[in-house]
PDB file of C-alpha atoms and ligand atoms in Angstrom:
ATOM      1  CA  UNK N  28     -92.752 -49.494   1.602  1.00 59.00           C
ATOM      2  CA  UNK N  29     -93.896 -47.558   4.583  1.00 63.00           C
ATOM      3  CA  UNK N  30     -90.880 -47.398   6.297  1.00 66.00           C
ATOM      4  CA  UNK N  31     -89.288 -45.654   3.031  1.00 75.00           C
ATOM      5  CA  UNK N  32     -92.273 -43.390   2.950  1.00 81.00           C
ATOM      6  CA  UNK N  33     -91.882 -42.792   6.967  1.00 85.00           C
ATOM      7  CA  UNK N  34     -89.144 -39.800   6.231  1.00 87.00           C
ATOM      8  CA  UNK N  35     -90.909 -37.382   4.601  1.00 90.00           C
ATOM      9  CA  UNK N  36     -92.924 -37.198   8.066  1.00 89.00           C
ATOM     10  CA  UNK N  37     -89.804 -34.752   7.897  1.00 89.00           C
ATOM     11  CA  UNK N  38     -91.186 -32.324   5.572  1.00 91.00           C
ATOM     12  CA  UNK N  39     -92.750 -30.083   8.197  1.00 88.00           C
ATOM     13  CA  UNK N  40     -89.481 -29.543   9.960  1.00 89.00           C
ATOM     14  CA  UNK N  41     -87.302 -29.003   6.867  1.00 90.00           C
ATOM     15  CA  UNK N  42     -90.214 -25.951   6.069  1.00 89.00           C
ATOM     16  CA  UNK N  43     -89.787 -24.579   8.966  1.00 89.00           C
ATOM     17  CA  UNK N  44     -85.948 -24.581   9.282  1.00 88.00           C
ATOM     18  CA  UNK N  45     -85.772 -22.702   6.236  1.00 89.00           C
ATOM     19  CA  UNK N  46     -88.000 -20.308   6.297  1.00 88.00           C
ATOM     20  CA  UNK N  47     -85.306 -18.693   8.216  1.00 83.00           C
ATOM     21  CA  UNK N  48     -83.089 -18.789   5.729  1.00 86.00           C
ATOM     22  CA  UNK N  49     -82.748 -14.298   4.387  1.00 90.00           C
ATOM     23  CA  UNK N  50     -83.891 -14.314   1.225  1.00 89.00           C
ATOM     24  CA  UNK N  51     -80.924 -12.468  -0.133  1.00 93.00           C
ATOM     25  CA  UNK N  52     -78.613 -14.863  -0.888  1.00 94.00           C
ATOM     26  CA  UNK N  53     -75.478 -12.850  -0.354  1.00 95.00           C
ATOM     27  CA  UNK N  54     -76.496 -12.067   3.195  1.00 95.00           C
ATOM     28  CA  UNK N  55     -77.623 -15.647   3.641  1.00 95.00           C
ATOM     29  CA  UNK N  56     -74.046 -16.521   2.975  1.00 96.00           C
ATOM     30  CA  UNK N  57     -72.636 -14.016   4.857  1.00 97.00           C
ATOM     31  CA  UNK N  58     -74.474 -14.519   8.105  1.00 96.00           C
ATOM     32  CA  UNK N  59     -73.810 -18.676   7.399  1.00 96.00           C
ATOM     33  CA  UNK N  60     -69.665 -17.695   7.736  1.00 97.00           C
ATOM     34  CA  UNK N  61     -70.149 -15.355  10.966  1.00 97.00           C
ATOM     35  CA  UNK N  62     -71.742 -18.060  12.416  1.00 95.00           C
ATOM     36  CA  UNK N  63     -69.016 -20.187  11.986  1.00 96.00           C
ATOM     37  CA  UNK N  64     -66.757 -21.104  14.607  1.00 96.00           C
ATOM     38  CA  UNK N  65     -64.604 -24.069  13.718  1.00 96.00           C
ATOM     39  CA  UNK N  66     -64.121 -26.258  10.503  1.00 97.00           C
ATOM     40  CA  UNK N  67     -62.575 -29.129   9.575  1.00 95.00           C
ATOM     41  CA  UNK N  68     -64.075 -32.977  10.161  1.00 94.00           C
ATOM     42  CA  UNK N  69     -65.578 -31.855  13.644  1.00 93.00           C
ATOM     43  CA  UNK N  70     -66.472 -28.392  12.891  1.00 94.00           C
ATOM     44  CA  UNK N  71     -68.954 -26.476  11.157  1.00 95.00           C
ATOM     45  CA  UNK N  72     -69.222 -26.557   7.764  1.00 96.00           C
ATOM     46  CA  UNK N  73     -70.671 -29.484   6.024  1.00 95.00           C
ATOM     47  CA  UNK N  74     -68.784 -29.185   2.863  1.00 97.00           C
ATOM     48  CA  UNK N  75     -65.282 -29.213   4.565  1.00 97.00           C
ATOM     49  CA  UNK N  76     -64.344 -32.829   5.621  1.00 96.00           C
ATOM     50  CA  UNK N  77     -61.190 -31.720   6.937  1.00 94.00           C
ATOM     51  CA  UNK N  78     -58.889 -34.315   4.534  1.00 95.00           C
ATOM     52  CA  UNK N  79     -57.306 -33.978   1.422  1.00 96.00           C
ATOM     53  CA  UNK N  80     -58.999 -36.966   0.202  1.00 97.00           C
ATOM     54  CA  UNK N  81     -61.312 -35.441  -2.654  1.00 98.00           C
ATOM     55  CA  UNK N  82     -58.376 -32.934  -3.715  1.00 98.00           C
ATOM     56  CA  UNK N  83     -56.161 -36.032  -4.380  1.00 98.00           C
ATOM     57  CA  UNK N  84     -58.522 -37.333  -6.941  1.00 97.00           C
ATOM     58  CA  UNK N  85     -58.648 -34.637  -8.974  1.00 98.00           C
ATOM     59  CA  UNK N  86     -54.599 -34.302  -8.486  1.00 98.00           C
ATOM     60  CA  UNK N  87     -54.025 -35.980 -12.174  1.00 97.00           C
ATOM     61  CA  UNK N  88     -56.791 -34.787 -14.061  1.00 98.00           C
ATOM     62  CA  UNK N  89     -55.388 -31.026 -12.874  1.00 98.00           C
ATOM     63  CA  UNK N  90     -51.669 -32.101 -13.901  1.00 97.00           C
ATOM     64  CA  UNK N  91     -53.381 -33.408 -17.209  1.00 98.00           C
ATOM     65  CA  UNK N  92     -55.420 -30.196 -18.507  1.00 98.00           C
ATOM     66  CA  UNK N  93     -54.011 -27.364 -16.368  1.00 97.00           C
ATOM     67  CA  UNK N  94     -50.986 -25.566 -17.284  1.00 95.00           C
ATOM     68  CA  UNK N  95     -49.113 -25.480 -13.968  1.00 96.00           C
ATOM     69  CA  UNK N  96     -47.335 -22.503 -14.881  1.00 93.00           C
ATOM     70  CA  UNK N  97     -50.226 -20.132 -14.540  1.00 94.00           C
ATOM     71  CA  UNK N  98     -52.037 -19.136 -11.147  1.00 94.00           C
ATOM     72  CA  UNK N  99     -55.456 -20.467 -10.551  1.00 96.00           C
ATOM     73  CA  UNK N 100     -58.349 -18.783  -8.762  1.00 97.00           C
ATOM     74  CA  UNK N 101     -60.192 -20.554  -6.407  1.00 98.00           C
ATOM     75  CA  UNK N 102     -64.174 -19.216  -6.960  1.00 98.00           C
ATOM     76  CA  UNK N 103     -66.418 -19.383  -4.060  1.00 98.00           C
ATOM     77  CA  UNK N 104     -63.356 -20.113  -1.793  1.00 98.00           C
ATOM     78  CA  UNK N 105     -65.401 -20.493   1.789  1.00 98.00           C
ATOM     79  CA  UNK N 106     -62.360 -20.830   3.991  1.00 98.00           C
ATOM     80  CA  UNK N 107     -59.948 -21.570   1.552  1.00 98.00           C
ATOM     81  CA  UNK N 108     -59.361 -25.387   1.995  1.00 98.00           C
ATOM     82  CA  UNK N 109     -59.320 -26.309  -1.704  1.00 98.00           C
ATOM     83  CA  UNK N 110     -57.301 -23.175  -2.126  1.00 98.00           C
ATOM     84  CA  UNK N 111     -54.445 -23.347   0.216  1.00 98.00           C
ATOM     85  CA  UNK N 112     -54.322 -27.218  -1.424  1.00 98.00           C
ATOM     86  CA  UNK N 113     -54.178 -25.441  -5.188  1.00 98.00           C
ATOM     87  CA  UNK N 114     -51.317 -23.591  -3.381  1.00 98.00           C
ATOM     88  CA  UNK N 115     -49.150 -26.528  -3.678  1.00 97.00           C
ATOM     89  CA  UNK N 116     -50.005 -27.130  -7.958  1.00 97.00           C
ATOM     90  CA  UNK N 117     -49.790 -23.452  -8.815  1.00 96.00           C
ATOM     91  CA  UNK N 118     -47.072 -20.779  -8.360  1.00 94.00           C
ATOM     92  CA  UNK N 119     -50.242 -18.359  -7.255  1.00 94.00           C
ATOM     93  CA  UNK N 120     -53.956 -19.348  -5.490  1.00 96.00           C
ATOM     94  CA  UNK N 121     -56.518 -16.926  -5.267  1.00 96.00           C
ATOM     95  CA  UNK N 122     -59.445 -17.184  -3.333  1.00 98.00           C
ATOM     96  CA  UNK N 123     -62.530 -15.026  -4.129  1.00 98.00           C
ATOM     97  CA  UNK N 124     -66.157 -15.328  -2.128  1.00 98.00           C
ATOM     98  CA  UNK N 125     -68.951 -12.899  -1.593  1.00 98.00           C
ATOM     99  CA  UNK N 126     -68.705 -13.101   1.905  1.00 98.00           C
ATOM    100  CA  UNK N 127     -66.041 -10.960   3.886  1.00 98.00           C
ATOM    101  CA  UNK N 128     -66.780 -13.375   6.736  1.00 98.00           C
ATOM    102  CA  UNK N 129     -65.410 -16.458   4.598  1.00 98.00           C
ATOM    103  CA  UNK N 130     -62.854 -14.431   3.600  1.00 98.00           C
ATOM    104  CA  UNK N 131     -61.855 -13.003   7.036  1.00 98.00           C
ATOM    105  CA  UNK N 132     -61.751 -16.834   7.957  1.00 98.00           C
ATOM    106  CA  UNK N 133     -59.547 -18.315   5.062  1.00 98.00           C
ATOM    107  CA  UNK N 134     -57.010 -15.348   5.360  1.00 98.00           C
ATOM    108  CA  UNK N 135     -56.853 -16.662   9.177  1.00 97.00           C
ATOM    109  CA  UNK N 136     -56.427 -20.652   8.457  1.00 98.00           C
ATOM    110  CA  UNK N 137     -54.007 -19.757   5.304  1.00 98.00           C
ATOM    111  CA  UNK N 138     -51.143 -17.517   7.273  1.00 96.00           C
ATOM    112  CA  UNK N 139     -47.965 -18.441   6.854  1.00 94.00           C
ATOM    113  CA  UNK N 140     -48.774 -19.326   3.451  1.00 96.00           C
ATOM    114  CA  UNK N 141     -46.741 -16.844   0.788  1.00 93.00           C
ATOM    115  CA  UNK N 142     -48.735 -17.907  -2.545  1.00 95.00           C
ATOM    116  CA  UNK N 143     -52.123 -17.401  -1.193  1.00 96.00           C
ATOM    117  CA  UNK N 144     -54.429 -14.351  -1.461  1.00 95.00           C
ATOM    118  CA  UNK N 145     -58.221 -13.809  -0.607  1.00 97.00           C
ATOM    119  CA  UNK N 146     -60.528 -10.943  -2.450  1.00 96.00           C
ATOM    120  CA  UNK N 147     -64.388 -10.860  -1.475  1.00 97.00           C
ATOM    121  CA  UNK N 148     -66.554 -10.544  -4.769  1.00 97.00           C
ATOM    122  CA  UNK N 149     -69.528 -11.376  -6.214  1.00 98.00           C
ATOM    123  CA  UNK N 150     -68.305 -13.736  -9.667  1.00 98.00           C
ATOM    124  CA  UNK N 151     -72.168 -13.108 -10.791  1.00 98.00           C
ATOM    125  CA  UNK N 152     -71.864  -9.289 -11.009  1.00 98.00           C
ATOM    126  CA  UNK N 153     -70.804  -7.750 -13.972  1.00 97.00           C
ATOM    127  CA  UNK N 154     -66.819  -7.258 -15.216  1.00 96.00           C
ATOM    128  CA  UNK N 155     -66.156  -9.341 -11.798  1.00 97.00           C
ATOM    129  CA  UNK N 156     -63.959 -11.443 -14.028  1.00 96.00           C
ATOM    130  CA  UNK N 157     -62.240  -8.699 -15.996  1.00 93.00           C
ATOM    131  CA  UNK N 158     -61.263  -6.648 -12.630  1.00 94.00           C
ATOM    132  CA  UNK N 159     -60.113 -10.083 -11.164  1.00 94.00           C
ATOM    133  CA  UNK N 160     -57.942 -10.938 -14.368  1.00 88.00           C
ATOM    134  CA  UNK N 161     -56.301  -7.037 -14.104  1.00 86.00           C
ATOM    135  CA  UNK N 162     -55.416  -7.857 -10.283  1.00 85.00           C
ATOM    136  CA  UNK N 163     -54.082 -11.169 -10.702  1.00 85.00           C
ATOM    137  CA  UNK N 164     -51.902  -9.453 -13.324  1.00 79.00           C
ATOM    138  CA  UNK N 165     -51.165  -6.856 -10.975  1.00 75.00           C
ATOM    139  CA  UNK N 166     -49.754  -9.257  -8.082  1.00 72.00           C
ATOM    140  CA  UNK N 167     -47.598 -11.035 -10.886  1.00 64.00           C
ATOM    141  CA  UNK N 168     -49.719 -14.037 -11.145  1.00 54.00           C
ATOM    142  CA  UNK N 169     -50.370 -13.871 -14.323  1.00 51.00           C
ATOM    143  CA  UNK N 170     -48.849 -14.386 -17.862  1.00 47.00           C
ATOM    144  CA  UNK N 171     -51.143 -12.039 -20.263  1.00 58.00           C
ATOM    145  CA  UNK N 172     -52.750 -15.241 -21.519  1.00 73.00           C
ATOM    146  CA  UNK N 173     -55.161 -15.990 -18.309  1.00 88.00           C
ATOM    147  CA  UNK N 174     -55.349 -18.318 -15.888  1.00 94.00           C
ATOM    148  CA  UNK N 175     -56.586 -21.631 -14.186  1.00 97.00           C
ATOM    149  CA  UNK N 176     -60.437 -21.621 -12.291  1.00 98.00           C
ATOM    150  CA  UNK N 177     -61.032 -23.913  -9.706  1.00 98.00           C
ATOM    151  CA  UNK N 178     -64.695 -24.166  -8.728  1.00 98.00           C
ATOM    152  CA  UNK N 179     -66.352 -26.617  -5.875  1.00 98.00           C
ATOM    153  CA  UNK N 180     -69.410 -26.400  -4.686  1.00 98.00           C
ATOM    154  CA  UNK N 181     -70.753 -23.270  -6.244  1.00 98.00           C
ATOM    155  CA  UNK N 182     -72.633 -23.717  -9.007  1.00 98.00           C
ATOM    156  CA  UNK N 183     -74.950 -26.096  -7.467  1.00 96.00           C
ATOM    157  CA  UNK N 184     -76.221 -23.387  -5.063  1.00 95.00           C
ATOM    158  CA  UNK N 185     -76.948 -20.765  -7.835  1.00 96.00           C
ATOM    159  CA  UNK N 186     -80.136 -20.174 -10.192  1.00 94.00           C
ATOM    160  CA  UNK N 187     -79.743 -20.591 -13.906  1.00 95.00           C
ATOM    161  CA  UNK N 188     -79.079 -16.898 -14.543  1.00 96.00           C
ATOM    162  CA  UNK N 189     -76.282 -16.534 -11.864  1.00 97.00           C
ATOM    163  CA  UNK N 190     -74.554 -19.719 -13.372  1.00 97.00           C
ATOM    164  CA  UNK N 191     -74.510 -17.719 -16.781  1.00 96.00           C
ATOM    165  CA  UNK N 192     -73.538 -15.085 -15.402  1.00 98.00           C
ATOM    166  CA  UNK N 193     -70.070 -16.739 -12.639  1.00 98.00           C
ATOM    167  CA  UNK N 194     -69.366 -18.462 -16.254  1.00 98.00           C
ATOM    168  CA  UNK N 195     -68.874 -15.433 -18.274  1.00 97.00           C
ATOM    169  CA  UNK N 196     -66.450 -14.014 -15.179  1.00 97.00           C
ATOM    170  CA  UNK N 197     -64.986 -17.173 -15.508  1.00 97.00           C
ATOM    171  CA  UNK N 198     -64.112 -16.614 -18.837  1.00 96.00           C
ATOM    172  CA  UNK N 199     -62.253 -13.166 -18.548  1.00 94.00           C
ATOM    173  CA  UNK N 200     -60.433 -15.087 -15.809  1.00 95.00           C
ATOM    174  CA  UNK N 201     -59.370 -18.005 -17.746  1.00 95.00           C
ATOM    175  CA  UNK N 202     -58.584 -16.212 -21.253  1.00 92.00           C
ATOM    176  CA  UNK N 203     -56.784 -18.211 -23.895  1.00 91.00           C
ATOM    177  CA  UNK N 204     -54.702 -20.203 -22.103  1.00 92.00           C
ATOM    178  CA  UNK N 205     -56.548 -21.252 -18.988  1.00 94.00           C
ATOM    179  CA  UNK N 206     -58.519 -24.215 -18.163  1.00 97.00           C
ATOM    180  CA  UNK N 207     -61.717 -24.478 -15.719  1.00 98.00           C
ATOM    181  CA  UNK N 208     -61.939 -27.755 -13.464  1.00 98.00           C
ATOM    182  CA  UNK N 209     -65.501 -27.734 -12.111  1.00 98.00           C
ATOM    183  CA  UNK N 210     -66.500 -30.349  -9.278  1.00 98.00           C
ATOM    184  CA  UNK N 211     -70.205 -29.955  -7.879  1.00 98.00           C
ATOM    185  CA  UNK N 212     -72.862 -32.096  -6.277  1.00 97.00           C
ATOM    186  CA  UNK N 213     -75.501 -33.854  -8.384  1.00 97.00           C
ATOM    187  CA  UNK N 214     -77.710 -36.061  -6.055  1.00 95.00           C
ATOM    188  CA  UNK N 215     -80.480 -37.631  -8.030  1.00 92.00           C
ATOM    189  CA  UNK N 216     -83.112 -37.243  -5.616  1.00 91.00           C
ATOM    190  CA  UNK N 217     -85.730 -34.830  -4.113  1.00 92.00           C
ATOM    191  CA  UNK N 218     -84.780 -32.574  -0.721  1.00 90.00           C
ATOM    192  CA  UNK N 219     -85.833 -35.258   1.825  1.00 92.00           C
ATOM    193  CA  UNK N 220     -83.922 -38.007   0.047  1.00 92.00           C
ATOM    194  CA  UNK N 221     -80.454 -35.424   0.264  1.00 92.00           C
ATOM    195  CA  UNK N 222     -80.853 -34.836   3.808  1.00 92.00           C
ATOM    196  CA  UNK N 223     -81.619 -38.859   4.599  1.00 92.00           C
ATOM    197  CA  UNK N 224     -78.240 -39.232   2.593  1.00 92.00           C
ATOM    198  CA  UNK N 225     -76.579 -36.986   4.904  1.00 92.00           C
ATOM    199  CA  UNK N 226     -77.719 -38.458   8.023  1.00 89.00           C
ATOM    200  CA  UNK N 227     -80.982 -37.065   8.821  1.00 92.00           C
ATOM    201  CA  UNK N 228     -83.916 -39.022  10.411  1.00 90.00           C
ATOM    202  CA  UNK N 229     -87.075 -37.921  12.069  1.00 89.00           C
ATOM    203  CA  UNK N 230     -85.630 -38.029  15.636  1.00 89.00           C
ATOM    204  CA  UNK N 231     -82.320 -35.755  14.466  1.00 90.00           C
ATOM    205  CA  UNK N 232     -80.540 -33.888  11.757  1.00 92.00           C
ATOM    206  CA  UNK N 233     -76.748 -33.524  12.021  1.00 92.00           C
ATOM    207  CA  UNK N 234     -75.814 -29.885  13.342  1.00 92.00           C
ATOM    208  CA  UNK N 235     -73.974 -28.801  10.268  1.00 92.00           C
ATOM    209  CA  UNK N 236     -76.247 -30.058   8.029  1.00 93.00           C
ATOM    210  CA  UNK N 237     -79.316 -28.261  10.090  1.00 92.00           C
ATOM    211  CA  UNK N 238     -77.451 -25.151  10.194  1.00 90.00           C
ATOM    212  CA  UNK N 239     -77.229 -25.463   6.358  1.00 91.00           C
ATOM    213  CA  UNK N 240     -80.860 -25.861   5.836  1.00 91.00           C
ATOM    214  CA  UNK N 241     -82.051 -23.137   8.477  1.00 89.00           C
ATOM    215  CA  UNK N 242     -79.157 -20.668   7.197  1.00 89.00           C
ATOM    216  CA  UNK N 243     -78.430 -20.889   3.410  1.00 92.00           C
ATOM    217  CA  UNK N 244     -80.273 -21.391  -0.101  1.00 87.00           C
ATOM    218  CA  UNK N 245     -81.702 -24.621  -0.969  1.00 86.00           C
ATOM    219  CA  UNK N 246     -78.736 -26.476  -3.105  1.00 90.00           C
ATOM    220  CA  UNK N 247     -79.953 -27.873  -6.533  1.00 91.00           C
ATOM    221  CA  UNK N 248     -77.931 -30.416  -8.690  1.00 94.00           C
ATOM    222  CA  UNK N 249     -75.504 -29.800 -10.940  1.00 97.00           C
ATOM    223  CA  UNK N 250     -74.653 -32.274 -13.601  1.00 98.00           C
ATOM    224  CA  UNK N 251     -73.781 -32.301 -17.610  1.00 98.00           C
ATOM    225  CA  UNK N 252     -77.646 -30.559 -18.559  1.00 97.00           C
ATOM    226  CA  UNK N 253     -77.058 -27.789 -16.234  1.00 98.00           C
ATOM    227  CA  UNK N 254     -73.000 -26.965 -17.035  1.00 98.00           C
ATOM    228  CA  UNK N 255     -73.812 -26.709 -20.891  1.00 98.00           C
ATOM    229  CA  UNK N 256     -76.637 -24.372 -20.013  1.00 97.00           C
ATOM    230  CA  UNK N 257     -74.267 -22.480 -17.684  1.00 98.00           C
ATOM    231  CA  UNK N 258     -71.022 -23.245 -19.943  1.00 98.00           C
ATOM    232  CA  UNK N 259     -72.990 -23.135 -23.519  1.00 97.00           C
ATOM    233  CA  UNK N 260     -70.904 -25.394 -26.403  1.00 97.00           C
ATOM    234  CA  UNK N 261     -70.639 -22.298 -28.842  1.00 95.00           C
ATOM    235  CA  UNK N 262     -68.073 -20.370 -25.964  1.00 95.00           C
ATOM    236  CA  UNK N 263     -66.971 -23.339 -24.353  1.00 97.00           C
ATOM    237  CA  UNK N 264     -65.257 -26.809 -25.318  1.00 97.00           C
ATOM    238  CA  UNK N 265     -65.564 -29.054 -22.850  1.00 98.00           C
ATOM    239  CA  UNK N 266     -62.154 -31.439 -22.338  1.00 98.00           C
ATOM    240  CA  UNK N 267     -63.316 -33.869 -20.045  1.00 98.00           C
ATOM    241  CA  UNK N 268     -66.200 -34.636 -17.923  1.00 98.00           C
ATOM    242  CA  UNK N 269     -67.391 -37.352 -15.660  1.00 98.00           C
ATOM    243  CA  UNK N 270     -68.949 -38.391 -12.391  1.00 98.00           C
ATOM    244  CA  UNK N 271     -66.870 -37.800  -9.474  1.00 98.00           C
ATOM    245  CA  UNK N 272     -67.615 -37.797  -5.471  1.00 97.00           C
ATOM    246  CA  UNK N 273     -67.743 -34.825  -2.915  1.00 97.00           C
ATOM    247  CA  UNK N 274     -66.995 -35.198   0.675  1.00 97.00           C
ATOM    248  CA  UNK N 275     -68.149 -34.072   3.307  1.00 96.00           C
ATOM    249  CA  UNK N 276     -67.439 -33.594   7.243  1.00 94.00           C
ATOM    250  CA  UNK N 277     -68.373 -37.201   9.248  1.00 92.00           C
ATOM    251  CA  UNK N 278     -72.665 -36.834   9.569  1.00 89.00           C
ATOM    252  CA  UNK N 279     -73.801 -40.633   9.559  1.00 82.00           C
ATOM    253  CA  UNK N 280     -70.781 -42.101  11.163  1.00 84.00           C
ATOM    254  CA  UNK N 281     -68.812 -40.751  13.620  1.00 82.00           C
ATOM    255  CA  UNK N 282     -65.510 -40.933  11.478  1.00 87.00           C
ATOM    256  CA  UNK N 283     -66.300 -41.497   8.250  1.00 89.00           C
ATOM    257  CA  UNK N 284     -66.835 -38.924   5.744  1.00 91.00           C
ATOM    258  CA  UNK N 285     -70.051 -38.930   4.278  1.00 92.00           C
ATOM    259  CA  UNK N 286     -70.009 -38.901   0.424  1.00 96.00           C
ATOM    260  CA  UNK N 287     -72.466 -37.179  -2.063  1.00 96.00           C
ATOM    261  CA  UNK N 288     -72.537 -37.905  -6.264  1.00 97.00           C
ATOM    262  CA  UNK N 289     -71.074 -35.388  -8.135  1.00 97.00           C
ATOM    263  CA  UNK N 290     -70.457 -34.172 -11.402  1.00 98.00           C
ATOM    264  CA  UNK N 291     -66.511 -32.882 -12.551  1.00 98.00           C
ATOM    265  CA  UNK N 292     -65.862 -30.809 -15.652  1.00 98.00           C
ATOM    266  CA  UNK N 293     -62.414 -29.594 -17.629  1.00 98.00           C
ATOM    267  CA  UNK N 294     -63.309 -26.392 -20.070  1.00 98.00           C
ATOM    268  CA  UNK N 295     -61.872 -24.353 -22.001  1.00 97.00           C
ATOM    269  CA  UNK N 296     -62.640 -20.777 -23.626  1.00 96.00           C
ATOM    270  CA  UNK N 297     -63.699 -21.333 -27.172  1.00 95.00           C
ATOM    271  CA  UNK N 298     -62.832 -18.602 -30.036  1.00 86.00           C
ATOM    272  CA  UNK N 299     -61.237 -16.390 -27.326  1.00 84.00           C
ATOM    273  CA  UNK N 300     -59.129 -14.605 -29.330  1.00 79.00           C
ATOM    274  CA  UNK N 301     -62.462 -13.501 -31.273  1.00 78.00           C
ATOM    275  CA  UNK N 302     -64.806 -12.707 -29.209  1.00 75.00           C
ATOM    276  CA  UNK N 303     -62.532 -12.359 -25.522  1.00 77.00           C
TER     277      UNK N 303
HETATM  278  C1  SAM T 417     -70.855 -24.727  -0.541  1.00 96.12           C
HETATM  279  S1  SAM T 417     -69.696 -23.446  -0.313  1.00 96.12           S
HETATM  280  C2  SAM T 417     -68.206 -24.126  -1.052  1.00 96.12           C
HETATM  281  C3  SAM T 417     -66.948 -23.464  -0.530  1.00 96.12           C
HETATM  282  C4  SAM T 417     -65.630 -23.994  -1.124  1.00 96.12           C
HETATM  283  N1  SAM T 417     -65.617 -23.926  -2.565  1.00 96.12           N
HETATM  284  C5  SAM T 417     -65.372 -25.410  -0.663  1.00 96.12           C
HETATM  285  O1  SAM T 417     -65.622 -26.334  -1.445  1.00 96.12           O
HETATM  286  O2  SAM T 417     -64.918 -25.581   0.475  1.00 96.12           O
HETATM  287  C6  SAM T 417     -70.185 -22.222  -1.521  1.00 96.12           C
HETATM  288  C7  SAM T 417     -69.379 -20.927  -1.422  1.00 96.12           C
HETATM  289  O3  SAM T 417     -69.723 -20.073  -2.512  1.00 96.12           O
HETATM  290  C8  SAM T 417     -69.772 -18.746  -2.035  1.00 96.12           C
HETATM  291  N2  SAM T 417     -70.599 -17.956  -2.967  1.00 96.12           N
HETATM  292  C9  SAM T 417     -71.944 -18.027  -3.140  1.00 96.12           C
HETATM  293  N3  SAM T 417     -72.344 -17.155  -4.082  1.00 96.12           N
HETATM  294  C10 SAM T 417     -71.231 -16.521  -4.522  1.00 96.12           C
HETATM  295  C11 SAM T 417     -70.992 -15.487  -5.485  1.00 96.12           C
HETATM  296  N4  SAM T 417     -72.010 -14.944  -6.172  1.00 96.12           N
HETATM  297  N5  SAM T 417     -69.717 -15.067  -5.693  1.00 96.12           N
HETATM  298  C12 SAM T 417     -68.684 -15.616  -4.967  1.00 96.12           C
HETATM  299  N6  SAM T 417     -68.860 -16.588  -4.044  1.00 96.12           N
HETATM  300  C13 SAM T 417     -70.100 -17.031  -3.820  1.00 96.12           C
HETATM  301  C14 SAM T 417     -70.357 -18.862  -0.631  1.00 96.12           C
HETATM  302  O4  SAM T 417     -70.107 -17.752   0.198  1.00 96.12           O
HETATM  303  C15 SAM T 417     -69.664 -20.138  -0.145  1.00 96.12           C
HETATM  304  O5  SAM T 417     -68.468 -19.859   0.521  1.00 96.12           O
END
């Protein structure tokens, strides 16, 4: 019993790590990406294990609900490793994040690639989703009728209002014919119980994972409750949804990469052609 209670000793030292964190999220981001100066399974950024692993198990559900005809955008694209792997299922992938640092980054580990562009926006601000659409069109990505979102690890590091908000872009991107496959984490457990899970003790905390704590916004979870607040029934039908796993870089074993619960989701826009 003590020994289980012996971790949140830790509490102190996750306070003060981020406190540091800016309190504008966008430049929290930002300044996480310049920071960056490798990826992959011995890099920098806890969220990229460096293997296709996790792509390959949503490989069928994609082939099942998205029409592989269409382009898909990749929202929230860090540097781009879901989205040069969309690259191979679609004839177009587009990556979009707020920062121009992630963005810099993914244009740099995606050359050579021909299907693969990067924008930076903010998919919470207003008409994101509309401009996006137009430009997709623009490139020849797009049939009239929309296209395919791809969406990993966002939504779980947004408040309830800028879920709403990515969702509604993510409608003007996905139109009629368009489908949304959503994969984020959803640990059941408080802060100190997440960072145990990814390797963290009282003598140490994993150098990604304390450069995600000191840098960037606290990450919630993001399950079935939250996506039909974000992705409410009367504009959305939901296809399929389950629990699924996210991976990230090695943290508690030197090889291995660590896994967290998630949460997947297939939508679709509801009455589009009535209320687009
Ligand atoms: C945890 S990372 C996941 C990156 C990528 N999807 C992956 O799985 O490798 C979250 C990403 O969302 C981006 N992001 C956060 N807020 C955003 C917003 N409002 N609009 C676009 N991107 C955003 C961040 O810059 C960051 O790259």
């Amino acid at each position: 019993m003590l020994a289980a209670l012996k971790k949140y000793l830790m509490i102190p030292r996750l306070v003060r790590l981020s406190a540091g964190a800016p309190r504008d999220h966008h430049v929290a981001w930002d300044r996480f990406w310049s920071s960056v100066k490798t990826t992959g399974a011995t890099g920098d950024v806890l969220w990229d294990s460096g293997s296709d692993h996790e792509m390959q198990g949503y490989v069928h559900r994609l082939h099942q609900h998205l029409d592989p005809r269409l382009p898909v955008v990749d929202i929230g694209c860090g540097n781009g490793s879901f989205t040069r792997q969309l690259a191979a299922l679609f004839p177009h992938a587009m990556g979009v994040d707020v920062s121009a640092h992630a963005v810099r980054r993914a244009l740099s580990e995606s050359a050579g690639l021909a299907n693969v562009s990067y924008l930076v926006r903010d998919m919470t601000a207003p008409g994101a989703g509309g401009r996006l659409g137009e430009e997709l069109r623009l490139l020849g990505g797009g049939a009239g009728a929309g296209a395919n979102v791809f969406i990993r690890g966002v939504l779980h590091v947004l408040g309830e209002r800028d879920r709403h908000a990515l969702a509604e872009n993510v409608r003007a991107i996905a139109g009629a014919d368009g489908r949304v496959f959503l994969a984020e984490t959803d640990f059941q457990g408080n802060a100190v119980e997440y960072v145990s899970h990814l390797g963290a003790t009282l003598r140490s905390i994993p150098s990604p994972l304390e450069g995600a704590i000191r840098g960037l916004p606290m990450p919630g979870r993001f399950g079935a409750k939250e996506r039909n607040l974000a992705f409410p029934a009367g504009r959305w039908e939901l296809i399929e949804d389950g629990p699924t796993t996210i991976e990230t870089m090695p943290l508690s074993h030197p090889t291995r990469a660590d896994l967290i619960p998630g949460y997947f989701a297939v939508l679709k826009a509801r009455n589009w052609e009535k209320f687009p």
